[in-house]
Amino acid sequence: MSNVRETIGVFRPSRWYRNSFMLLGSLLAVAILPDINLIDYAIPIALAFISLSLMTSGNYGINEILDIETDRQHPQKKHRALVTGRVKISTVLVISVILYTLSTLLVLNLNNWPLTIAMLLMLLSGVTYNVKPFRTKDIPYLDFLFEALNNPIRLAVGWYAVEGAMDHPFTLISSAVGGGAAVVSSEFYIPLGFLVSFYFIGIFLMSSKRFGEIRLFKSSKAEQHPGEYRKSLKFYSEQHLLYVMMASIISFSYLFGALSYKYNIDLIILLPIFIVWIIWYFILAFEENSIVKDPERIFEKKGFLFFSVLFISTFAALLIIGKKVFVFL
């Protein structure tokens, strides 16, 4: 039974909660697109979430296989089931292929091509990050810049789970222009600004993960240099990563403010909550054996988890109710 649990653990279902960020994309679609009722799209959203989770678990399986040798140099990961041989490589490979297949079949069954493309981008992201000759995880700065792409991809999956399931996706029909009938079409693409802003959040989270990894090696007084575990860590310092963390979060804040002004000024209400969240996150980043390097360990910090849920729930509620507070602006 323990072997079954360890095999399942290779595919990191404990990180599926990260895929819930796609729901923000669905909420954005409801808030921006005309005449959309979230309940009407509950089934395609749920199926998209399942497909996305299967796809990311497949990526994790391939990642575990290709990282066996480098994980041996990590003070904690060297005890993982695949590294120690408690789980076979062939087993993980077969299950990864099955997960990829199920994910692809599920999304194809939705007959939603924009969503299918977004899901394939998640697969491509995993391949370029892990597999040679690309393997961007070994290239300094490109490692977290590429991994951060998963954030806007998740957002796009959520958006197109709704938009792609509409009766007439991509087309808006209007008439009576200038007294005569006219047909005007415009594509309902997810606003680029939201993709870029969530990309900056991804950069912040991934660079803080590298920051936590470097600090772990220092605090554990490991004999190995961090670069023996992850090649890109040879080129980083805590100071450089802090610069990236601050630059990315400032960029997100500026862009999100502009998007709030354009789409829903009430989102400004999130500002004080966001400031507290960032301060709290930086405090966690400086803790010994910080959770920022292990996203699934967020459940260890109940207070921070609750506050994060409060933050996201407030964001979701403001999107759903629309502009109700600052109506005079």
mmCIF file of C-alpha atoms in Angstrom:
data_model
loop_
_atom_site.group_PDB
_atom_site.id
_atom_site.type_symbol
_atom_site.label_atom_id
_atom_site.label_comp_id
_atom_site.label_asym_id
_atom_site.label_seq_id
_atom_site.Cartn_x
_atom_site.Cartn_y
_atom_site.Cartn_z
ATOM 1 C CA MET A 1 0.000 0.000 0.000
ATOM 2 C CA SER A 2 2.878 2.358 0.801
ATOM 3 C CA ASN A 3 4.300 1.676 -2.660
ATOM 4 C CA VAL A 4 0.999 2.750 -4.228
ATOM 5 C CA ARG A 5 1.053 5.979 -2.212
ATOM 6 C CA GLU A 6 4.648 6.655 -3.217
ATOM 7 C CA THR A 7 3.856 6.001 -6.874
ATOM 8 C CA ILE A 8 0.918 8.412 -6.747
ATOM 9 C CA GLY A 9 3.123 10.945 -4.952
ATOM 10 C CA VAL A 10 5.505 11.032 -7.931
ATOM 11 C CA PHE A 11 2.743 12.735 -9.920
ATOM 12 C CA ARG A 12 2.182 15.336 -7.190
ATOM 13 C CA PRO A 13 -1.595 15.465 -6.880
ATOM 14 C CA SER A 14 -0.932 17.675 -3.847
ATOM 15 C CA ARG A 15 -0.104 20.416 -6.369
ATOM 16 C CA TRP A 16 -3.399 20.170 -8.212
ATOM 17 C CA TYR A 17 -4.647 23.098 -6.153
ATOM 18 C CA ARG A 18 -2.421 25.307 -8.321
ATOM 19 C CA ASN A 19 -4.623 24.439 -11.290
ATOM 20 C CA SER A 20 -7.529 26.111 -9.518
ATOM 21 C CA PHE A 21 -6.014 29.383 -10.754
ATOM 22 C CA MET A 22 -7.614 28.532 -14.085
ATOM 23 C CA LEU A 23 -10.916 29.402 -12.389
ATOM 24 C CA LEU A 24 -9.788 33.026 -12.315
ATOM 25 C CA GLY A 25 -9.636 32.836 -16.110
ATOM 26 C CA SER A 26 -13.197 31.518 -16.177
ATOM 27 C CA LEU A 27 -14.339 34.311 -13.864
ATOM 28 C CA LEU A 28 -12.622 36.880 -16.075
ATOM 29 C CA ALA A 29 -14.540 35.500 -19.052
ATOM 30 C CA VAL A 30 -17.809 35.802 -17.140
ATOM 31 C CA ALA A 31 -16.955 39.370 -16.104
ATOM 32 C CA ILE A 32 -15.818 40.589 -19.535
ATOM 33 C CA LEU A 33 -17.769 38.620 -22.145
ATOM 34 C CA PRO A 34 -21.420 39.562 -22.743
ATOM 35 C CA ASP A 35 -24.358 37.554 -21.378
ATOM 36 C CA ILE A 36 -22.380 34.810 -19.656
ATOM 37 C CA ASN A 37 -23.724 32.780 -16.718
ATOM 38 C CA LEU A 38 -21.009 30.866 -14.873
ATOM 39 C CA ILE A 39 -23.378 28.032 -13.901
ATOM 40 C CA ASP A 40 -24.077 27.286 -17.572
ATOM 41 C CA TYR A 41 -20.394 26.468 -18.073
ATOM 42 C CA ALA A 42 -19.785 24.497 -14.871
ATOM 43 C CA ILE A 43 -19.347 21.166 -16.693
ATOM 44 C CA PRO A 44 -16.781 22.302 -19.317
ATOM 45 C CA ILE A 45 -14.891 24.180 -16.578
ATOM 46 C CA ALA A 46 -14.794 21.057 -14.382
ATOM 47 C CA LEU A 47 -13.667 18.858 -17.285
ATOM 48 C CA ALA A 48 -11.011 21.403 -18.250
ATOM 49 C CA PHE A 49 -9.722 21.346 -14.661
ATOM 50 C CA ILE A 50 -9.505 17.543 -14.689
ATOM 51 C CA SER A 51 -7.754 17.562 -18.073
ATOM 52 C CA LEU A 52 -5.299 20.215 -16.896
ATOM 53 C CA SER A 53 -4.535 18.295 -13.709
ATOM 54 C CA LEU A 54 -3.881 15.081 -15.633
ATOM 55 C CA MET A 55 -1.609 16.967 -18.039
ATOM 56 C CA THR A 56 0.435 18.613 -15.285
ATOM 57 C CA SER A 57 0.756 15.305 -13.425
ATOM 58 C CA GLY A 58 2.135 13.756 -16.609
ATOM 59 C CA ASN A 59 4.660 16.592 -16.754
ATOM 60 C CA TYR A 60 5.643 15.955 -13.141
ATOM 61 C CA GLY A 61 6.200 12.277 -13.883
ATOM 62 C CA ILE A 62 8.562 13.038 -16.777
ATOM 63 C CA ASN A 63 10.271 15.670 -14.639
ATOM 64 C CA GLU A 64 10.912 13.106 -11.890
ATOM 65 C CA ILE A 65 12.437 10.628 -14.350
ATOM 66 C CA LEU A 66 14.762 13.157 -15.968
ATOM 67 C CA ASP A 67 15.835 14.655 -12.626
ATOM 68 C CA ILE A 68 16.885 11.443 -10.884
ATOM 69 C CA GLU A 69 20.627 12.121 -11.075
ATOM 70 C CA THR A 70 20.417 15.763 -10.012
ATOM 71 C CA ASP A 71 17.936 14.946 -7.233
ATOM 72 C CA ARG A 72 20.615 12.707 -5.699
ATOM 73 C CA GLN A 73 22.528 15.919 -4.927
ATOM 74 C CA HIS A 74 19.603 17.516 -3.083
ATOM 75 C CA PRO A 75 19.547 17.227 0.739
ATOM 76 C CA GLN A 76 15.820 16.388 0.730
ATOM 77 C CA LYS A 77 14.940 15.105 -2.750
ATOM 78 C CA LYS A 78 17.600 12.378 -2.567
ATOM 79 C CA HIS A 79 15.127 10.427 -0.418
ATOM 80 C CA ARG A 80 12.358 10.449 -3.032
ATOM 81 C CA ALA A 81 10.887 7.103 -4.075
ATOM 82 C CA LEU A 82 12.077 7.262 -7.677
ATOM 83 C CA VAL A 83 15.611 8.299 -6.685
ATOM 84 C CA THR A 84 15.971 5.482 -4.154
ATOM 85 C CA GLY A 85 14.441 2.901 -6.500
ATOM 86 C CA ARG A 86 11.318 2.235 -4.430
ATOM 87 C CA VAL A 87 9.316 3.152 -7.543
ATOM 88 C CA LYS A 88 10.404 1.951 -10.996
ATOM 89 C CA ILE A 89 11.166 4.355 -13.834
ATOM 90 C CA SER A 90 9.192 2.203 -16.286
ATOM 91 C CA THR A 91 6.108 2.436 -14.064
ATOM 92 C CA VAL A 92 6.284 6.231 -13.926
ATOM 93 C CA LEU A 93 6.855 6.464 -17.682
ATOM 94 C CA VAL A 94 3.838 4.288 -18.514
ATOM 95 C CA ILE A 95 1.566 6.184 -16.116
ATOM 96 C CA SER A 96 2.771 9.524 -17.524
ATOM 97 C CA VAL A 97 1.850 8.433 -21.053
ATOM 98 C CA ILE A 98 -1.565 7.283 -19.804
ATOM 99 C CA LEU A 99 -2.138 10.631 -18.074
ATOM 100 C CA TYR A 100 -1.177 12.551 -21.217
ATOM 101 C CA THR A 101 -3.497 10.374 -23.296
ATOM 102 C CA LEU A 102 -6.460 10.740 -20.937
ATOM 103 C CA SER A 103 -5.956 14.499 -20.721
ATOM 104 C CA THR A 104 -5.820 14.867 -24.499
ATOM 105 C CA LEU A 105 -8.846 12.635 -25.113
ATOM 106 C CA LEU A 106 -10.843 14.519 -22.505
ATOM 107 C CA VAL A 107 -10.149 17.950 -23.956
ATOM 108 C CA LEU A 108 -10.692 16.732 -27.532
ATOM 109 C CA ASN A 109 -14.067 15.367 -26.463
ATOM 110 C CA LEU A 110 -15.078 18.926 -25.522
ATOM 111 C CA ASN A 111 -14.634 19.937 -29.185
ATOM 112 C CA ASN A 112 -13.101 23.200 -28.019
ATOM 113 C CA TRP A 113 -10.088 24.057 -30.153
ATOM 114 C CA PRO A 114 -8.922 27.169 -28.274
ATOM 115 C CA LEU A 115 -8.945 25.115 -25.067
ATOM 116 C CA THR A 116 -7.138 22.241 -26.793
ATOM 117 C CA ILE A 117 -4.394 24.609 -27.955
ATOM 118 C CA ALA A 118 -4.020 26.026 -24.433
ATOM 119 C CA MET A 119 -3.727 22.498 -23.039
ATOM 120 C CA LEU A 120 -1.115 21.535 -25.625
ATOM 121 C CA LEU A 121 0.841 24.638 -24.633
ATOM 122 C CA MET A 122 0.973 23.228 -21.103
ATOM 123 C CA LEU A 123 2.393 19.998 -22.523
ATOM 124 C CA LEU A 124 4.908 21.951 -24.611
ATOM 125 C CA SER A 125 5.887 23.951 -21.543
ATOM 126 C CA GLY A 126 6.683 20.740 -19.667
ATOM 127 C CA VAL A 127 8.711 19.349 -22.570
ATOM 128 C CA THR A 128 10.826 22.482 -23.121
ATOM 129 C CA TYR A 129 11.422 22.787 -19.383
ATOM 130 C CA ASN A 130 12.534 19.191 -18.792
ATOM 131 C CA VAL A 131 13.662 17.511 -22.012
ATOM 132 C CA LYS A 132 16.952 17.951 -23.867
ATOM 133 C CA PRO A 133 18.026 19.644 -26.073
ATOM 134 C CA PHE A 134 15.784 22.389 -24.662
ATOM 135 C CA ARG A 135 15.785 21.700 -20.897
ATOM 136 C CA THR A 136 15.445 25.347 -19.976
ATOM 137 C CA LYS A 137 15.532 24.431 -16.271
ATOM 138 C CA ASP A 138 19.336 24.210 -16.596
ATOM 139 C CA ILE A 139 19.698 27.680 -18.139
ATOM 140 C CA PRO A 140 20.005 30.598 -15.695
ATOM 141 C CA TYR A 141 17.017 32.942 -15.685
ATOM 142 C CA LEU A 142 15.346 31.021 -18.511
ATOM 143 C CA ASP A 143 14.551 28.316 -15.946
ATOM 144 C CA PHE A 144 12.076 30.400 -13.971
ATOM 145 C CA LEU A 145 11.069 32.573 -16.939
ATOM 146 C CA PHE A 146 9.871 29.446 -18.783
ATOM 147 C CA GLU A 147 8.338 27.778 -15.730
ATOM 148 C CA ALA A 148 6.421 30.992 -15.026
ATOM 149 C CA LEU A 149 4.605 30.553 -18.357
ATOM 150 C CA ASN A 150 2.424 27.940 -16.671
ATOM 151 C CA ASN A 151 0.589 30.748 -14.879
ATOM 152 C CA PRO A 152 -0.825 32.540 -17.958
ATOM 153 C CA ILE A 153 -1.448 29.139 -19.581
ATOM 154 C CA ARG A 154 -3.648 28.158 -16.630
ATOM 155 C CA LEU A 155 -5.461 31.474 -16.945
ATOM 156 C CA ALA A 156 -6.024 30.844 -20.674
ATOM 157 C CA VAL A 157 -7.349 27.340 -19.964
ATOM 158 C CA GLY A 158 -9.958 28.815 -17.638
ATOM 159 C CA TRP A 159 -10.925 31.564 -20.087
ATOM 160 C CA TYR A 160 -11.308 29.262 -23.085
ATOM 161 C CA ALA A 161 -13.173 26.637 -21.056
ATOM 162 C CA VAL A 162 -15.923 29.279 -21.078
ATOM 163 C CA GLU A 163 -15.312 31.238 -24.284
ATOM 164 C CA GLY A 164 -14.650 28.166 -26.406
ATOM 165 C CA ALA A 165 -17.851 26.529 -25.168
ATOM 166 C CA MET A 166 -20.075 29.444 -26.202
ATOM 167 C CA ASP A 167 -22.612 28.871 -28.952
ATOM 168 C CA HIS A 168 -20.710 31.259 -31.215
ATOM 169 C CA PRO A 169 -17.173 31.490 -29.850
ATOM 170 C CA PHE A 170 -14.856 34.099 -31.319
ATOM 171 C CA THR A 171 -17.724 35.999 -32.985
ATOM 172 C CA LEU A 172 -19.767 38.918 -31.801
ATOM 173 C CA ILE A 173 -22.614 40.006 -34.050
ATOM 174 C CA SER A 174 -23.917 43.556 -33.925
ATOM 175 C CA SER A 175 -26.232 45.480 -36.203
ATOM 176 C CA ALA A 176 -27.978 48.799 -36.860
ATOM 177 C CA VAL A 177 -24.809 50.780 -37.413
ATOM 178 C CA GLY A 178 -25.482 54.190 -38.878
ATOM 179 C CA GLY A 179 -29.091 53.331 -39.629
ATOM 180 C CA GLY A 180 -28.236 50.355 -41.810
ATOM 181 C CA ALA A 181 -27.691 46.718 -41.029
ATOM 182 C CA ALA A 182 -24.111 45.630 -40.587
ATOM 183 C CA VAL A 183 -22.294 42.597 -39.275
ATOM 184 C CA VAL A 184 -19.177 43.223 -37.246
ATOM 185 C CA SER A 185 -17.094 40.374 -35.925
ATOM 186 C CA SER A 186 -14.441 40.608 -33.253
ATOM 187 C CA GLU A 187 -12.517 37.821 -31.590
ATOM 188 C CA PHE A 188 -13.004 37.115 -27.926
ATOM 189 C CA TYR A 189 -9.362 36.521 -27.103
ATOM 190 C CA ILE A 190 -8.339 36.698 -23.474
ATOM 191 C CA PRO A 191 -6.968 40.225 -22.857
ATOM 192 C CA LEU A 192 -3.197 40.178 -23.261
ATOM 193 C CA GLY A 193 -2.758 42.401 -20.222
ATOM 194 C CA PHE A 194 -4.121 39.721 -17.892
ATOM 195 C CA LEU A 195 -1.825 37.087 -19.395
ATOM 196 C CA VAL A 196 1.214 39.322 -18.914
ATOM 197 C CA SER A 197 0.237 40.312 -15.369
ATOM 198 C CA PHE A 198 -0.180 36.668 -14.346
ATOM 199 C CA TYR A 199 3.138 35.919 -16.030
ATOM 200 C CA PHE A 200 4.792 38.435 -13.698
ATOM 201 C CA ILE A 201 3.186 36.679 -10.732
ATOM 202 C CA GLY A 202 4.619 33.415 -12.073
ATOM 203 C CA ILE A 203 8.090 34.960 -12.304
ATOM 204 C CA PHE A 204 7.767 36.159 -8.716
ATOM 205 C CA LEU A 205 6.760 32.712 -7.443
ATOM 206 C CA MET A 206 9.382 30.804 -9.448
ATOM 207 C CA SER A 207 12.266 33.152 -8.598
ATOM 208 C CA SER A 208 11.294 32.933 -4.924
ATOM 209 C CA LYS A 209 11.405 29.146 -5.293
ATOM 210 C CA ARG A 210 15.031 29.399 -6.492
ATOM 211 C CA PHE A 211 15.696 31.772 -3.603
ATOM 212 C CA GLY A 212 14.390 29.160 -1.161
ATOM 213 C CA GLU A 213 16.482 26.405 -2.772
ATOM 214 C CA ILE A 214 19.707 28.380 -2.387
ATOM 215 C CA ARG A 215 18.920 29.168 1.241
ATOM 216 C CA LEU A 216 18.164 25.486 1.933
ATOM 217 C CA PHE A 217 21.630 24.410 0.782
ATOM 218 C CA LYS A 218 23.224 27.097 2.931
ATOM 219 C CA SER A 219 21.199 26.341 6.052
ATOM 220 C CA SER A 220 21.618 22.558 5.759
ATOM 221 C CA LYS A 221 25.390 22.945 5.285
ATOM 222 C CA ALA A 222 25.196 20.417 2.470
ATOM 223 C CA GLU A 223 28.490 19.205 1.028
ATOM 224 C CA GLN A 224 27.168 19.698 -2.488
ATOM 225 C CA HIS A 225 27.039 23.076 -4.184
ATOM 226 C CA PRO A 226 23.466 24.057 -5.181
ATOM 227 C CA GLY A 227 24.660 23.995 -8.801
ATOM 228 C CA GLU A 228 25.201 20.226 -8.570
ATOM 229 C CA TYR A 229 21.477 19.843 -7.989
ATOM 230 C CA ARG A 230 20.304 22.498 -10.444
ATOM 231 C CA LYS A 231 22.814 23.891 -12.950
ATOM 232 C CA SER A 232 21.172 27.305 -13.093
ATOM 233 C CA LEU A 233 21.785 27.815 -9.359
ATOM 234 C CA LYS A 234 25.508 28.220 -10.075
ATOM 235 C CA PHE A 235 24.737 31.643 -11.496
ATOM 236 C CA TYR A 236 22.382 32.969 -8.827
ATOM 237 C CA SER A 237 22.838 34.760 -5.564
ATOM 238 C CA GLU A 238 20.174 35.550 -2.992
ATOM 239 C CA GLN A 239 20.590 39.229 -3.814
ATOM 240 C CA HIS A 240 20.048 38.768 -7.556
ATOM 241 C CA LEU A 241 16.938 36.676 -6.990
ATOM 242 C CA LEU A 242 15.548 39.273 -4.586
ATOM 243 C CA TYR A 243 15.963 41.866 -7.345
ATOM 244 C CA VAL A 244 13.939 39.658 -9.698
ATOM 245 C CA MET A 245 11.265 39.034 -7.071
ATOM 246 C CA MET A 246 10.825 42.739 -6.383
ATOM 247 C CA ALA A 247 10.905 43.763 -10.059
ATOM 248 C CA SER A 248 8.304 41.161 -11.040
ATOM 249 C CA ILE A 249 5.890 41.972 -8.224
ATOM 250 C CA ILE A 250 6.163 45.716 -8.924
ATOM 251 C CA SER A 251 5.489 45.044 -12.617
ATOM 252 C CA PHE A 252 2.443 42.966 -11.726
ATOM 253 C CA SER A 253 1.118 45.664 -9.398
ATOM 254 C CA TYR A 254 1.455 48.400 -12.013
ATOM 255 C CA LEU A 255 -0.159 46.352 -14.772
ATOM 256 C CA PHE A 256 -2.932 45.034 -12.544
ATOM 257 C CA GLY A 257 -3.759 48.591 -11.495
ATOM 258 C CA ALA A 258 -4.117 49.611 -15.144
ATOM 259 C CA LEU A 259 -6.310 46.587 -15.892
ATOM 260 C CA SER A 260 -8.479 47.325 -12.864
ATOM 261 C CA TYR A 261 -9.060 50.864 -14.101
ATOM 262 C CA LYS A 262 -10.061 49.535 -17.533
ATOM 263 C CA TYR A 263 -12.248 46.574 -16.588
ATOM 264 C CA ASN A 264 -13.358 46.896 -12.948
ATOM 265 C CA ILE A 265 -12.151 49.738 -10.745
ATOM 266 C CA ASP A 266 -13.528 47.929 -7.683
ATOM 267 C CA LEU A 267 -10.540 45.555 -7.906
ATOM 268 C CA ILE A 268 -8.523 48.357 -6.283
ATOM 269 C CA ILE A 269 -10.101 47.130 -3.034
ATOM 270 C CA LEU A 270 -7.640 44.230 -3.261
ATOM 271 C CA LEU A 271 -4.636 46.550 -2.842
ATOM 272 C CA PRO A 272 -4.319 46.468 0.989
ATOM 273 C CA ILE A 273 -4.926 42.700 1.043
ATOM 274 C CA PHE A 274 -2.307 42.227 -1.666
ATOM 275 C CA ILE A 275 0.274 44.330 0.201
ATOM 276 C CA VAL A 276 -0.177 42.237 3.356
ATOM 277 C CA TRP A 277 0.044 39.030 1.292
ATOM 278 C CA ILE A 278 3.345 40.114 -0.301
ATOM 279 C CA ILE A 279 4.896 41.113 3.034
ATOM 280 C CA TRP A 280 3.814 37.787 4.528
ATOM 281 C CA TYR A 281 5.231 35.885 1.547
ATOM 282 C CA PHE A 282 8.618 37.602 1.888
ATOM 283 C CA ILE A 283 8.675 36.712 5.587
ATOM 284 C CA LEU A 284 8.042 33.065 4.685
ATOM 285 C CA ALA A 285 10.759 33.205 2.011
ATOM 286 C CA PHE A 286 13.373 34.032 4.674
ATOM 287 C CA GLU A 287 12.359 31.189 6.986
ATOM 288 C CA GLU A 288 14.621 28.162 7.334
ATOM 289 C CA ASN A 289 13.475 25.336 5.031
ATOM 290 C CA SER A 290 10.929 27.759 3.598
ATOM 291 C CA ILE A 291 7.702 26.555 2.010
ATOM 292 C CA VAL A 292 8.252 28.861 -0.996
ATOM 293 C CA LYS A 293 10.465 26.195 -2.579
ATOM 294 C CA ASP A 294 7.816 23.488 -2.074
ATOM 295 C CA PRO A 295 4.378 24.756 -3.203
ATOM 296 C CA GLU A 296 2.542 21.717 -1.824
ATOM 297 C CA ARG A 297 3.693 22.638 1.699
ATOM 298 C CA ILE A 298 1.488 25.729 1.764
ATOM 299 C CA PHE A 299 -0.957 23.616 3.813
ATOM 300 C CA GLU A 300 1.577 23.685 6.670
ATOM 301 C CA LYS A 301 0.969 27.417 7.068
ATOM 302 C CA LYS A 302 -2.710 27.501 7.955
ATOM 303 C CA GLY A 303 -2.804 31.262 8.560
ATOM 304 C CA PHE A 304 -1.136 32.097 5.264
ATOM 305 C CA LEU A 305 -3.308 29.566 3.439
ATOM 306 C CA PHE A 306 -6.468 31.105 4.892
ATOM 307 C CA PHE A 307 -5.314 34.600 3.961
ATOM 308 C CA SER A 308 -4.472 33.470 0.413
ATOM 309 C CA VAL A 309 -7.935 31.942 0.036
ATOM 310 C CA LEU A 310 -9.444 35.182 1.365
ATOM 311 C CA PHE A 311 -7.450 37.172 -1.190
ATOM 312 C CA ILE A 312 -8.482 34.986 -4.135
ATOM 313 C CA SER A 313 -12.100 34.767 -2.944
ATOM 314 C CA THR A 314 -12.320 38.554 -2.702
ATOM 315 C CA PHE A 315 -10.906 38.834 -6.220
ATOM 316 C CA ALA A 316 -13.472 36.324 -7.483
ATOM 317 C CA ALA A 317 -16.354 38.053 -5.699
ATOM 318 C CA LEU A 318 -15.429 41.455 -7.134
ATOM 319 C CA LEU A 319 -15.336 39.975 -10.630
ATOM 320 C CA ILE A 320 -18.738 38.340 -10.195
ATOM 321 C CA ILE A 321 -20.629 41.293 -8.723
ATOM 322 C CA GLY A 322 -19.111 43.763 -11.172
ATOM 323 C CA LYS A 323 -18.540 47.460 -10.618
ATOM 324 C CA LYS A 324 -20.688 48.254 -7.580
ATOM 325 C CA VAL A 325 -18.527 50.246 -5.140
ATOM 326 C CA PHE A 326 -16.702 52.930 -7.102
ATOM 327 C CA VAL A 327 -19.565 53.519 -9.515
ATOM 328 C CA PHE A 328 -18.809 57.245 -9.542
ATOM 329 C CA LEU A 329 -15.423 56.679 -11.240
#
